[in-house]
Coordinates of C-alpha atoms in Angstrom, one line a residue:
M1 CA -90.1 -16.9 -12.0
A2 CA -88.8 -15.5 -16.1
R3 CA -90.5 -12.2 -14.8
P4 CA -88.5 -11.3 -12.2
F5 CA -85.3 -12.8 -13.6
L6 CA -86.0 -10.6 -16.7
I7 CA -86.0 -7.3 -14.5
L8 CA -83.4 -8.3 -12.8
L9 CA -81.5 -8.7 -16.0
H10 CA -82.6 -5.2 -17.6
F11 CA -81.6 -3.6 -14.1
F12 CA -78.0 -5.0 -14.8
A13 CA -78.2 -3.7 -18.1
I14 CA -78.7 -0.3 -17.4
V15 CA -76.2 -0.2 -14.6
C16 CA -73.5 -1.7 -17.1
A17 CA -75.0 1.0 -19.8
F18 CA -74.4 3.9 -17.1
G19 CA -70.8 2.6 -16.0
Q20 CA -69.6 2.4 -20.1
N21 CA -71.2 6.1 -20.7
D22 CA -69.2 7.1 -17.1
Q23 CA -66.2 5.8 -18.7
L24 CA -66.8 7.3 -22.0
A25 CA -67.2 10.9 -20.2
R26 CA -63.9 10.6 -18.5
N27 CA -62.1 9.3 -21.6
Y28 CA -63.6 12.1 -23.3
L29 CA -62.3 14.5 -20.4
Q30 CA -58.6 12.9 -20.7
Q31 CA -58.7 13.4 -24.5
G32 CA -59.6 17.2 -24.3
Q33 CA -62.8 16.4 -26.2
Y34 CA -65.0 18.8 -23.5
E35 CA -68.0 19.1 -25.6
K36 CA -68.5 15.5 -26.0
A37 CA -67.4 15.0 -22.0
A38 CA -70.1 17.7 -21.5
A39 CA -73.0 16.1 -23.6
T40 CA -72.4 12.9 -22.3
Y41 CA -72.0 14.1 -18.6
E42 CA -75.7 15.7 -19.1
I43 CA -77.3 12.8 -20.3
L44 CA -75.9 10.8 -17.2
L45 CA -77.1 13.4 -14.9
K46 CA -80.8 13.6 -16.2
N47 CA -81.0 10.0 -15.2
Q48 CA -79.3 10.5 -12.0
P49 CA -79.3 14.3 -10.9
G50 CA -78.0 13.8 -7.3
N51 CA -74.7 11.6 -8.6
P52 CA -71.6 14.1 -7.3
T53 CA -69.3 12.0 -9.5
Y54 CA -71.1 13.2 -12.8
A55 CA -71.6 17.0 -11.2
L56 CA -68.2 17.3 -10.9
G57 CA -67.3 16.0 -14.4
A58 CA -69.6 18.1 -16.1
V59 CA -68.4 21.3 -14.1
E60 CA -64.7 20.1 -15.1
A61 CA -66.0 20.1 -19.1
Y62 CA -67.7 23.2 -18.6
Q63 CA -64.9 25.0 -17.5
Q64 CA -62.6 23.8 -20.1
L65 CA -65.2 25.2 -22.6
E66 CA -65.4 28.4 -20.2
A67 CA -69.2 27.7 -19.8
Y68 CA -68.9 29.0 -16.0
D69 CA -72.7 29.9 -15.6
K70 CA -73.5 26.5 -16.7
A71 CA -70.8 25.3 -14.1
S72 CA -71.9 27.7 -11.5
Q73 CA -75.9 26.7 -12.0
L74 CA -75.1 23.1 -11.6
L75 CA -72.9 23.8 -8.3
L76 CA -75.8 25.9 -7.1
N77 CA -78.4 23.1 -7.5
A78 CA -76.4 20.9 -6.1
L79 CA -75.6 23.2 -3.1
K80 CA -79.4 23.3 -2.3
T81 CA -79.8 19.9 -0.8
G82 CA -79.7 21.4 2.8
R83 CA -76.9 19.6 4.2
P84 CA -73.3 21.1 4.3
L85 CA -71.5 20.5 1.2
P86 CA -68.1 22.6 1.9
H87 CA -66.1 21.0 -0.8
L88 CA -68.7 21.9 -3.2
Q89 CA -68.8 25.4 -2.2
V90 CA -64.8 25.2 -2.9
E91 CA -65.7 23.9 -6.3
L92 CA -68.0 27.1 -6.6
G93 CA -65.3 29.7 -5.7
Y94 CA -62.7 28.0 -7.6
N95 CA -65.4 28.5 -11.2
Y96 CA -65.6 32.4 -9.9
Q97 CA -61.9 32.5 -9.7
L98 CA -61.6 31.3 -13.4
Q99 CA -63.5 34.3 -14.0
Q100 CA -61.4 36.6 -11.6
K101 CA -64.3 37.1 -9.7
E102 CA -61.6 36.9 -6.5
K103 CA -63.7 38.2 -4.0
K104 CA -66.6 35.8 -4.6
A105 CA -64.6 33.2 -4.9
D106 CA -62.4 34.0 -1.5
S107 CA -65.7 34.5 0.4
L108 CA -66.7 30.9 -0.4
Y109 CA -63.4 29.3 0.5
K110 CA -64.0 31.1 3.8
Q111 CA -67.6 29.6 4.1
A112 CA -66.1 25.8 3.2
I113 CA -63.4 26.5 6.0
A114 CA -65.9 27.8 8.5
E115 CA -67.9 24.4 8.0
V116 CA -64.5 22.4 8.9
Q117 CA -64.4 24.6 12.1
N118 CA -67.8 23.2 12.7
N119 CA -67.1 20.1 11.5
P120 CA -63.3 18.9 11.4
T121 CA -64.1 15.8 9.5
Y122 CA -64.9 17.9 6.3
A123 CA -61.3 18.7 6.5
Y124 CA -60.5 15.4 4.3
T125 CA -62.9 16.7 1.4
V126 CA -62.3 20.2 1.6
G127 CA -58.4 20.0 2.1
R128 CA -58.1 17.5 -0.9
T129 CA -60.4 19.8 -3.3
F130 CA -58.2 23.1 -2.6
E131 CA -55.4 21.0 -3.2
E132 CA -56.8 19.6 -6.5
H133 CA -56.9 23.4 -7.8
T134 CA -53.5 24.2 -6.1
L135 CA -54.8 26.3 -3.6
L136 CA -52.2 25.5 -1.7
D137 CA -52.5 28.2 1.2
Q138 CA -56.2 27.6 1.7
A139 CA -55.6 23.7 2.0
I140 CA -53.1 24.8 4.7
T141 CA -55.5 26.5 6.7
T142 CA -58.3 23.7 6.3
Y143 CA -55.9 21.2 7.7
K144 CA -54.4 23.6 10.7
T145 CA -58.0 24.6 11.6
A146 CA -59.2 20.6 11.9
M147 CA -56.0 19.7 13.7
N148 CA -56.8 22.4 16.4
S149 CA -60.2 21.0 17.0
E150 CA -60.8 18.9 19.9
G151 CA -60.7 15.9 17.5
N152 CA -57.5 15.1 17.5
L153 CA -57.2 14.7 13.8
L154 CA -53.9 13.8 12.1
F155 CA -53.2 16.3 9.1
E156 CA -49.4 16.2 9.0
I157 CA -48.8 13.9 6.1
Q158 CA -50.9 16.4 4.2
L159 CA -49.2 19.6 5.3
A160 CA -45.8 18.2 5.0
R161 CA -46.7 17.2 1.3
I162 CA -47.8 20.6 0.4
Y163 CA -45.0 22.3 2.1
G164 CA -42.7 20.3 0.1
E165 CA -44.7 21.2 -3.1
Q166 CA -44.2 24.9 -2.2
G167 CA -40.2 24.4 -1.6
D168 CA -40.3 24.9 2.1
I169 CA -38.3 21.7 2.8
A170 CA -37.4 23.0 6.7
L171 CA -41.0 23.2 7.4
M172 CA -42.0 19.9 5.2
L173 CA -39.4 18.2 7.4
S174 CA -40.0 19.4 10.6
T175 CA -43.8 18.8 10.1
Y176 CA -42.9 14.9 9.5
I177 CA -40.7 15.0 12.7
D178 CA -44.0 16.6 14.3
L179 CA -46.1 13.1 13.0
I180 CA -43.7 10.6 14.1
A181 CA -43.1 12.5 17.8
R182 CA -47.2 11.9 17.9
D183 CA -47.3 8.8 16.4
N184 CA -44.4 6.3 15.9
K185 CA -46.6 4.0 13.2
F186 CA -46.0 6.9 10.6
Y187 CA -42.2 6.4 10.9
M188 CA -41.8 4.0 8.0
S189 CA -44.0 6.3 6.0
A190 CA -42.5 9.5 7.0
Q191 CA -38.8 7.9 6.4
R192 CA -39.9 6.9 2.8
N193 CA -40.7 11.0 2.6
F194 CA -37.3 11.9 3.7
A195 CA -35.8 9.5 0.9
Q196 CA -37.2 11.5 -1.6
F197 CA -35.3 14.3 -0.4
I198 CA -32.3 13.2 1.4
T199 CA -29.2 12.2 -0.8
E200 CA -25.5 11.0 -0.1
N201 CA -24.3 14.2 -0.3
P202 CA -23.8 15.9 3.1
E203 CA -23.7 19.4 1.5
N204 CA -27.2 18.9 0.0
E205 CA -29.7 21.4 1.5
A206 CA -32.2 19.1 2.7
N207 CA -29.6 17.2 4.6
Q208 CA -28.0 20.4 6.4
I209 CA -31.8 21.5 7.4
F210 CA -32.7 18.0 8.3
K211 CA -29.4 17.6 10.7
T212 CA -29.9 21.0 12.2
L213 CA -33.3 20.4 12.8
L214 CA -32.6 17.3 14.7
I215 CA -29.8 18.5 16.6
K216 CA -31.6 21.4 17.7
R217 CA -34.6 19.5 18.8
S218 CA -32.3 16.7 20.7
Q219 CA -31.0 19.8 22.5
Q220 CA -33.9 21.2 23.5
E221 CA -35.7 18.1 24.4
P222 CA -33.8 14.7 24.5
N223 CA -35.9 12.0 22.7
L224 CA -34.5 8.6 21.1
L225 CA -36.2 9.7 18.1
Y226 CA -34.0 12.4 16.8
N227 CA -30.9 9.8 17.6
R228 CA -32.7 7.5 15.2
L229 CA -33.3 10.2 12.7
L230 CA -29.6 11.0 13.1
S231 CA -28.5 7.7 12.5
W232 CA -30.7 7.1 9.5
L233 CA -29.4 10.6 8.1
F234 CA -25.6 9.9 8.5
I235 CA -25.9 6.4 7.0
Q236 CA -27.7 7.9 3.9
Q237 CA -24.5 10.3 3.8
K238 CA -22.7 6.7 4.1
E239 CA -20.7 8.7 7.3
Y240 CA -21.2 5.0 9.3
G241 CA -18.9 6.3 12.3
K242 CA -21.3 9.1 12.9
A243 CA -24.6 6.8 12.8
F244 CA -22.4 4.3 15.2
A245 CA -22.5 7.2 17.7
Q246 CA -25.9 7.9 17.5
E247 CA -26.4 3.9 17.9
R248 CA -24.3 3.5 20.8
A249 CA -26.1 6.6 22.5
I250 CA -29.5 4.7 22.0
F251 CA -28.4 1.7 23.2
K252 CA -26.8 3.6 26.7
R253 CA -30.2 5.2 27.1
T254 CA -32.4 2.0 26.7
D255 CA -32.5 -1.7 28.6
D256 CA -29.7 -2.6 26.4
D257 CA -31.5 -2.8 23.2
M258 CA -28.6 -3.7 20.5
Q259 CA -31.1 -4.0 17.5
G260 CA -30.1 -0.9 15.8
V261 CA -26.3 -1.4 16.5
I262 CA -27.0 -4.9 14.8
N263 CA -28.7 -3.3 11.7
L264 CA -26.2 -1.1 11.0
A265 CA -23.3 -3.9 11.4
S266 CA -25.4 -5.5 8.5
I267 CA -25.7 -1.9 6.6
T268 CA -22.0 -1.4 6.7
L269 CA -21.0 -5.6 5.9
G270 CA -23.5 -5.0 2.7
A271 CA -21.7 -1.4 2.0
D272 CA -18.2 -3.2 2.1
E273 CA -17.0 -1.1 4.7
P274 CA -14.8 -3.7 6.9
D275 CA -13.4 -0.8 9.3
A276 CA -16.7 0.4 10.1
T277 CA -17.9 -3.3 10.5
R278 CA -15.2 -4.3 12.7
E279 CA -15.7 -1.4 15.1
I280 CA -19.3 -2.1 15.2
L281 CA -18.9 -6.3 15.7
E282 CA -16.4 -5.8 18.5
F283 CA -18.9 -3.3 20.3
I284 CA -21.6 -5.9 19.9
I285 CA -19.5 -8.8 21.2
A286 CA -18.2 -6.7 24.3
E287 CA -21.9 -5.4 25.1
T288 CA -24.4 -8.0 24.3
A289 CA -25.2 -10.8 27.0
D290 CA -27.0 -12.9 24.1
T291 CA -24.6 -15.7 23.1
G292 CA -26.5 -16.1 20.0
I293 CA -26.2 -12.6 19.0
K294 CA -22.1 -12.6 20.3
L295 CA -21.6 -15.7 18.2
S296 CA -22.7 -14.3 14.8
A297 CA -21.0 -11.0 15.8
Q298 CA -17.5 -13.2 15.9
Q299 CA -18.3 -15.4 12.9
K300 CA -18.7 -12.2 11.1
L301 CA -15.6 -10.6 12.2
L302 CA -13.8 -13.6 11.4
E303 CA -15.3 -13.3 7.7
I304 CA -14.0 -9.8 7.6
R305 CA -10.5 -11.2 8.3
V306 CA -10.7 -14.1 5.5
N307 CA -11.5 -11.4 2.9
G308 CA -8.8 -9.2 3.6
A309 CA -6.2 -12.2 4.5
K310 CA -3.2 -13.2 2.9
P311 CA -2.0 -16.6 3.3
T312 CA 0.4 -15.9 6.3
D313 CA -3.0 -15.1 8.1
F314 CA -4.5 -18.3 7.5
P315 CA -3.5 -20.4 10.3
S316 CA -4.6 -17.7 13.2
I317 CA -7.7 -17.5 11.7
K318 CA -8.3 -21.3 11.5
A319 CA -7.3 -21.3 15.2
D320 CA -9.9 -18.8 15.9
F321 CA -12.4 -20.7 14.1
E322 CA -11.6 -23.9 15.7
Q323 CA -11.6 -21.8 19.1
L324 CA -15.3 -20.6 18.8
L325 CA -16.3 -24.1 17.7
T326 CA -14.9 -25.4 21.0
E327 CA -16.6 -22.7 22.6
N328 CA -19.9 -23.4 21.3
G329 CA -20.0 -26.7 20.3
K330 CA -20.5 -28.7 16.9
T331 CA -24.5 -28.5 17.4
A332 CA -27.2 -27.6 14.9
Q333 CA -27.2 -24.2 16.2
T334 CA -24.1 -23.5 15.3
L335 CA -24.4 -24.6 11.3
S336 CA -23.9 -21.3 10.0
L337 CA -20.2 -21.3 11.4
Q338 CA -19.6 -24.5 10.5
V339 CA -20.4 -23.9 7.1
A340 CA -18.3 -21.0 7.4
Y341 CA -15.4 -22.7 8.5
A342 CA -15.4 -25.5 5.8
H343 CA -15.7 -22.4 3.2
F344 CA -12.4 -21.1 4.7
L345 CA -10.5 -24.8 4.5
G346 CA -11.7 -25.4 1.1
F347 CA -11.8 -21.7 -0.6
Q348 CA -9.4 -20.1 1.2
M349 CA -6.8 -22.5 2.6
D350 CA -7.3 -24.9 -0.1
N351 CA -7.6 -27.9 2.2
K352 CA -10.6 -29.1 0.2
A353 CA -10.1 -32.9 1.8
E354 CA -10.4 -31.5 5.1
A355 CA -13.4 -29.5 4.5
E356 CA -15.4 -32.4 2.8
D357 CA -14.5 -34.6 5.9
F358 CA -15.7 -31.8 8.3
L359 CA -19.3 -31.1 6.6
Q360 CA -19.6 -35.0 6.3
E361 CA -19.6 -34.8 10.3
T362 CA -22.0 -31.7 10.2
L363 CA -24.5 -33.7 8.3
K364 CA -24.7 -36.2 11.1
L365 CA -25.9 -34.1 13.5
P366 CA -29.8 -33.7 13.6
L367 CA -30.6 -31.0 11.3
S368 CA -33.7 -29.4 10.1
R369 CA -34.1 -30.3 6.2
F370 CA -33.3 -26.4 5.3
Q371 CA -30.1 -26.7 7.6
E372 CA -29.3 -30.1 5.8
A373 CA -29.7 -28.3 2.4
R374 CA -27.6 -25.3 3.3
A375 CA -24.8 -28.0 4.3
K376 CA -24.9 -30.0 1.4
M377 CA -25.0 -26.9 -1.0
E378 CA -21.6 -25.8 0.7
L379 CA -20.2 -29.5 0.2
A380 CA -21.5 -29.5 -3.7
D381 CA -19.7 -26.5 -4.1
L382 CA -16.5 -27.9 -2.7
L383 CA -17.1 -30.5 -5.1
V384 CA -17.2 -28.3 -8.0
L385 CA -14.1 -26.5 -6.6
E386 CA -12.5 -30.0 -6.7
E387 CA -14.1 -30.6 -10.3
K388 CA -16.0 -33.7 -9.0
F389 CA -19.1 -32.5 -10.9
G390 CA -21.2 -35.4 -11.0
S391 CA -20.8 -35.5 -7.4
A392 CA -21.6 -32.2 -6.9
L393 CA -24.8 -32.4 -9.5
L394 CA -26.1 -35.1 -7.4
Y395 CA -26.0 -32.9 -4.1
Y396 CA -27.5 -29.8 -5.8
T397 CA -30.4 -32.6 -7.0
Q398 CA -31.0 -33.8 -3.6
I399 CA -31.4 -30.3 -2.0
Q400 CA -33.9 -29.2 -5.0
K401 CA -36.0 -32.5 -3.7
K402 CA -35.3 -31.9 -0.1
V403 CA -36.7 -28.2 0.2
E404 CA -38.9 -28.2 -3.1
N405 CA -40.5 -24.5 -4.1
D406 CA -38.1 -22.8 -1.4
V407 CA -35.6 -20.1 -3.2
L408 CA -32.5 -22.5 -1.7
A409 CA -34.1 -24.8 -4.4
Q410 CA -34.1 -22.5 -6.9
E411 CA -30.3 -21.8 -6.0
A412 CA -29.5 -25.5 -6.2
R413 CA -31.0 -25.6 -9.7
F414 CA -28.9 -22.5 -11.0
K415 CA -25.9 -24.3 -9.5
V416 CA -26.9 -27.5 -11.6
A417 CA -27.0 -25.7 -14.5
K418 CA -23.5 -23.5 -13.8
T419 CA -21.7 -26.7 -13.0
S420 CA -23.1 -28.1 -16.2
Y421 CA -21.9 -25.4 -17.9
Y422 CA -18.8 -25.6 -16.2
N423 CA -18.3 -29.2 -17.5
G424 CA -19.2 -28.4 -21.1
D425 CA -23.1 -29.9 -20.9
F426 CA -24.5 -26.8 -22.3
E427 CA -27.5 -28.5 -23.3
W428 CA -28.6 -29.7 -19.5
A429 CA -27.3 -26.1 -18.1
Q430 CA -30.0 -24.5 -21.0
T431 CA -32.6 -26.9 -19.9
Q432 CA -32.2 -25.7 -16.4
L433 CA -32.0 -22.0 -17.2
K434 CA -35.1 -22.0 -18.9
V435 CA -36.9 -23.0 -16.0
L436 CA -35.3 -20.4 -13.8
K437 CA -35.6 -17.4 -16.2
S438 CA -39.4 -17.5 -15.4
S439 CA -39.9 -18.8 -11.8
A440 CA -36.8 -17.9 -10.1
T441 CA -36.5 -15.1 -7.9
Q442 CA -35.3 -12.0 -9.5
L443 CA -31.4 -12.0 -8.6
I444 CA -31.3 -15.7 -9.7
A445 CA -33.6 -15.1 -12.9
N446 CA -31.2 -12.2 -13.5
D447 CA -28.4 -14.4 -13.6
A448 CA -29.9 -17.4 -15.2
Q449 CA -30.9 -14.9 -17.9
E450 CA -27.5 -13.9 -18.4
L451 CA -25.9 -17.2 -18.6
F452 CA -28.6 -18.8 -20.9
L453 CA -27.8 -15.7 -23.3
L454 CA -24.1 -16.2 -23.1
I455 CA -24.6 -19.8 -23.9
A456 CA -27.0 -19.2 -26.8
D457 CA -24.8 -16.3 -28.1
N458 CA -21.7 -18.3 -28.4
S459 CA -23.2 -21.5 -29.9
L460 CA -24.7 -20.1 -32.9
E461 CA -21.3 -19.2 -34.7
D462 CA -19.6 -22.1 -33.3
S463 CA -21.1 -25.9 -32.9
T464 CA -18.1 -27.2 -31.5
H465 CA -18.1 -24.3 -29.0
T466 CA -14.2 -24.0 -28.7
A467 CA -14.6 -20.6 -27.5
L468 CA -17.3 -21.3 -25.1
K469 CA -15.7 -24.1 -23.6
L470 CA -12.5 -22.1 -23.2
F471 CA -14.6 -19.4 -21.3
A472 CA -16.4 -21.8 -19.0
R473 CA -12.7 -23.0 -18.1
A474 CA -11.7 -19.3 -17.2
D475 CA -15.3 -18.5 -15.2
L476 CA -14.5 -22.2 -13.3
L477 CA -10.7 -21.2 -12.5
A478 CA -12.2 -17.6 -11.3
F479 CA -14.7 -19.4 -8.9
Q480 CA -11.7 -21.6 -7.9
N481 CA -9.7 -18.3 -6.9
K482 CA -7.1 -19.0 -9.3
T483 CA -7.4 -15.5 -10.9
V484 CA -3.9 -15.2 -12.8
Q485 CA -4.9 -18.5 -14.4
A486 CA -8.5 -17.1 -15.2
M487 CA -7.0 -13.4 -16.5
E488 CA -4.6 -15.7 -18.8
T489 CA -7.6 -17.7 -20.2
Y490 CA -9.7 -14.5 -21.2
A491 CA -6.7 -13.3 -22.6
T492 CA -6.1 -16.1 -24.8
I493 CA -9.7 -16.1 -25.8
L494 CA -9.3 -12.6 -26.7
T495 CA -6.3 -13.2 -29.0
D496 CA -7.5 -16.5 -30.3
H497 CA -11.1 -15.4 -31.0
K498 CA -10.6 -11.7 -31.7
G499 CA -14.0 -10.7 -33.7
E500 CA -16.1 -13.4 -32.5
S501 CA -19.4 -13.0 -30.4
I502 CA -17.6 -14.1 -27.4
E503 CA -15.3 -11.3 -27.1
D504 CA -17.2 -8.7 -25.5
E505 CA -17.8 -11.4 -22.7
A506 CA -14.3 -11.9 -22.2
L507 CA -13.8 -8.2 -21.9
L508 CA -16.6 -7.7 -19.2
A509 CA -15.3 -10.9 -17.3
Q510 CA -11.5 -9.9 -17.4
A511 CA -12.5 -6.3 -16.2
K512 CA -14.4 -7.7 -13.2
L513 CA -11.3 -9.6 -12.4
Y514 CA -9.2 -6.4 -12.8
E515 CA -11.4 -4.3 -10.7
K516 CA -11.1 -7.3 -8.1
Q517 CA -7.3 -6.9 -8.1
Q518 CA -7.7 -3.2 -7.8
N519 CA -6.1 -2.4 -11.3
F520 CA -9.0 0.0 -12.2
A521 CA -6.7 1.6 -14.9
E522 CA -7.1 -1.7 -17.3
A523 CA -10.7 -2.7 -16.5
E524 CA -11.7 1.1 -17.7
K525 CA -9.9 0.0 -20.8
N526 CA -11.9 -3.2 -21.2
Y527 CA -15.0 -1.6 -20.6
L528 CA -14.0 1.3 -23.0
K529 CA -13.5 -1.3 -25.9
I530 CA -16.7 -2.6 -25.2
I531 CA -18.5 0.6 -25.6
A532 CA -16.3 1.4 -28.5
Y533 CA -16.7 -1.9 -30.3
Y534 CA -20.1 -3.6 -28.9
K535 CA -22.2 -0.5 -27.9
E536 CA -25.1 -2.3 -29.8
D537 CA -24.9 -5.3 -28.3
I538 CA -26.5 -6.9 -25.1
L539 CA -23.8 -6.1 -22.4
A540 CA -23.6 -2.5 -23.7
D541 CA -25.5 -1.6 -20.6
D542 CA -23.1 -3.7 -18.3
A543 CA -20.1 -1.8 -19.5
Y544 CA -21.6 1.8 -19.1
Y545 CA -23.1 0.7 -15.6
K546 CA -20.0 -0.8 -14.4
L547 CA -17.5 2.0 -15.8
A548 CA -19.7 4.8 -14.2
M549 CA -19.7 3.1 -10.9
L550 CA -15.8 3.0 -11.7
Y551 CA -15.6 6.5 -12.2
E552 CA -17.9 7.7 -9.3
N553 CA -16.2 5.5 -6.6
Q554 CA -13.1 4.5 -7.5
L555 CA -11.3 7.3 -10.0
Q556 CA -13.2 10.1 -8.8
Q557 CA -14.8 11.4 -12.1
P558 CA -18.3 12.1 -11.3
E559 CA -18.7 13.9 -14.5
K560 CA -17.7 10.7 -16.7
A561 CA -20.1 8.4 -14.6
K562 CA -23.0 11.3 -14.9
Q563 CA -22.3 10.9 -18.8
L564 CA -22.3 7.3 -18.9
Y565 CA -25.4 7.0 -16.2
E566 CA -27.0 9.3 -19.3
Q567 CA -26.4 6.7 -21.8
I568 CA -28.4 3.9 -19.9
I569 CA -31.2 6.6 -18.9
F570 CA -31.4 7.3 -22.8
N571 CA -30.5 4.2 -24.5
H572 CA -31.0 1.5 -22.4
A573 CA -34.5 2.1 -21.0
D574 CA -35.1 -2.0 -20.8
S575 CA -31.9 -2.5 -18.5
I576 CA -31.6 -3.9 -15.1
Y577 CA -29.5 -0.9 -14.3
Y578 CA -31.7 1.9 -15.4
V579 CA -33.7 2.5 -12.1
D580 CA -30.3 3.0 -10.2
A581 CA -28.5 4.6 -12.9
Q582 CA -31.4 7.2 -13.1
K583 CA -31.1 7.8 -9.0
R584 CA -27.3 8.1 -9.3
Y585 CA -27.4 10.4 -12.3
R586 CA -29.9 12.6 -10.3
M587 CA -27.7 12.6 -7.6
L588 CA -24.7 13.4 -9.1
R589 CA -26.5 16.2 -11.2
G590 CA -27.8 17.5 -7.5
D591 CA -31.4 17.2 -7.9
I592 CA -33.7 16.5 -5.1
L593 CA -34.6 13.1 -5.4
N594 CA -38.6 12.9 -5.5

């Protein structure tokens, strides 16, 4: 029994040794130590002369050393196996090309492509080998040869990628469109590739080419695919009216397929485009036969009205909420509407008692545990609004137990921390935030990290937390929609605690409220103060990013925005804004976004 075990152990030792030597040879290649790489591959090939990985590794090392004869001999020996190996013919041809022996190289390339004609499946390895050596025209010929065969092989992705590398944007986009037209399963893959070239700017070359291609194809051969792609293009360009026109056309030419219109409404809602969203929602309400979809659209339409409403509008909005509830009933199926109504009563109309009583009635319905958690979350938020912190904490804790491990539980834990912070219990808030920083969803984790650092940074200098308590009070006032009082409290901090660590936090929080009031000039001043006096501190990237967005979107100063995004890219690589700053910087510079 021992002898077979020893043989097996010896075999594994040999395998491991070869694996280590292969890795060593590859490391030598990557490090530019070509003589060592060649020597290592020669040892490996003595033991496994037919191993193609070792052979190609040795060829690469020989070529770097300009030992072309050795590379040729190795490839010629490999081609003597008696079976077609057209990708090695390409390798041999490339070896001749490196020696300026163009005729020999071209002859071998043609032989390899001829083998693809005989057996189209060779196109995968032959085409890839041509691409690896930047022989793009030959790669195109290879893939087209295979596609023209009877095997019905798809190489549009490879061709489109090559056209993109060659800078032929029109042919690249057209090839991707052909691919989707042939097989819709490639739609999302092609769309991701489109996004590398399409920008928000309608004047961008790729955008114009794409639009022209789609309109021309649509005129020649009406196809819903072209409408969908035009809609997608207009969405990227933030031309939501044009996108809506395409989605309406799709709706009319299908069996009342409303999904594209619904998706567009979600996009415009998220983009804070109330006028466009309102038009789309009104269309959904008028056209859909689905009562659930209709109710959802009606609710969103009401919420848009709430966001732009003045106190004089509140009675009519309330009446519309109540009419919807009367028409659809107070059931588990209308929970979302009931929660939205309670939020409106408490946060906009300041009828907190009415809102709480309404939700208590809602909780008597036969709800799922997730629905119950959502209703209790809104009720707890209302209690925070009234500064009934103990009762709010009780509900948040119940939610954590009711939907343990769900994102709702994480949200509830964060609200426990935030409520404790509002109440001045910074130690308990920190305890909750430590858990959330590492285990929550990214958005909650970021918020938890931000609050954790706020408390930590402003507890070191002042053990009595005088400034921090005042700041928490200002944050609570902002949560309660008491914007004027919140602004006054931040101003008090900036006066009474000038030069303390909390000053940049107050400047940032105040700037956000200025933006909410559309007082962009004052917001700009605050961001500039943070950059001037606190550019080495933790909030510097926040100030750079928010000021850049302000310049780009509200103040229409793209050059200033570009300079600020550049600061994040070069000086704040660990910032949560880094990826978006890089994208927006390149877009403002006019780059193709690869």
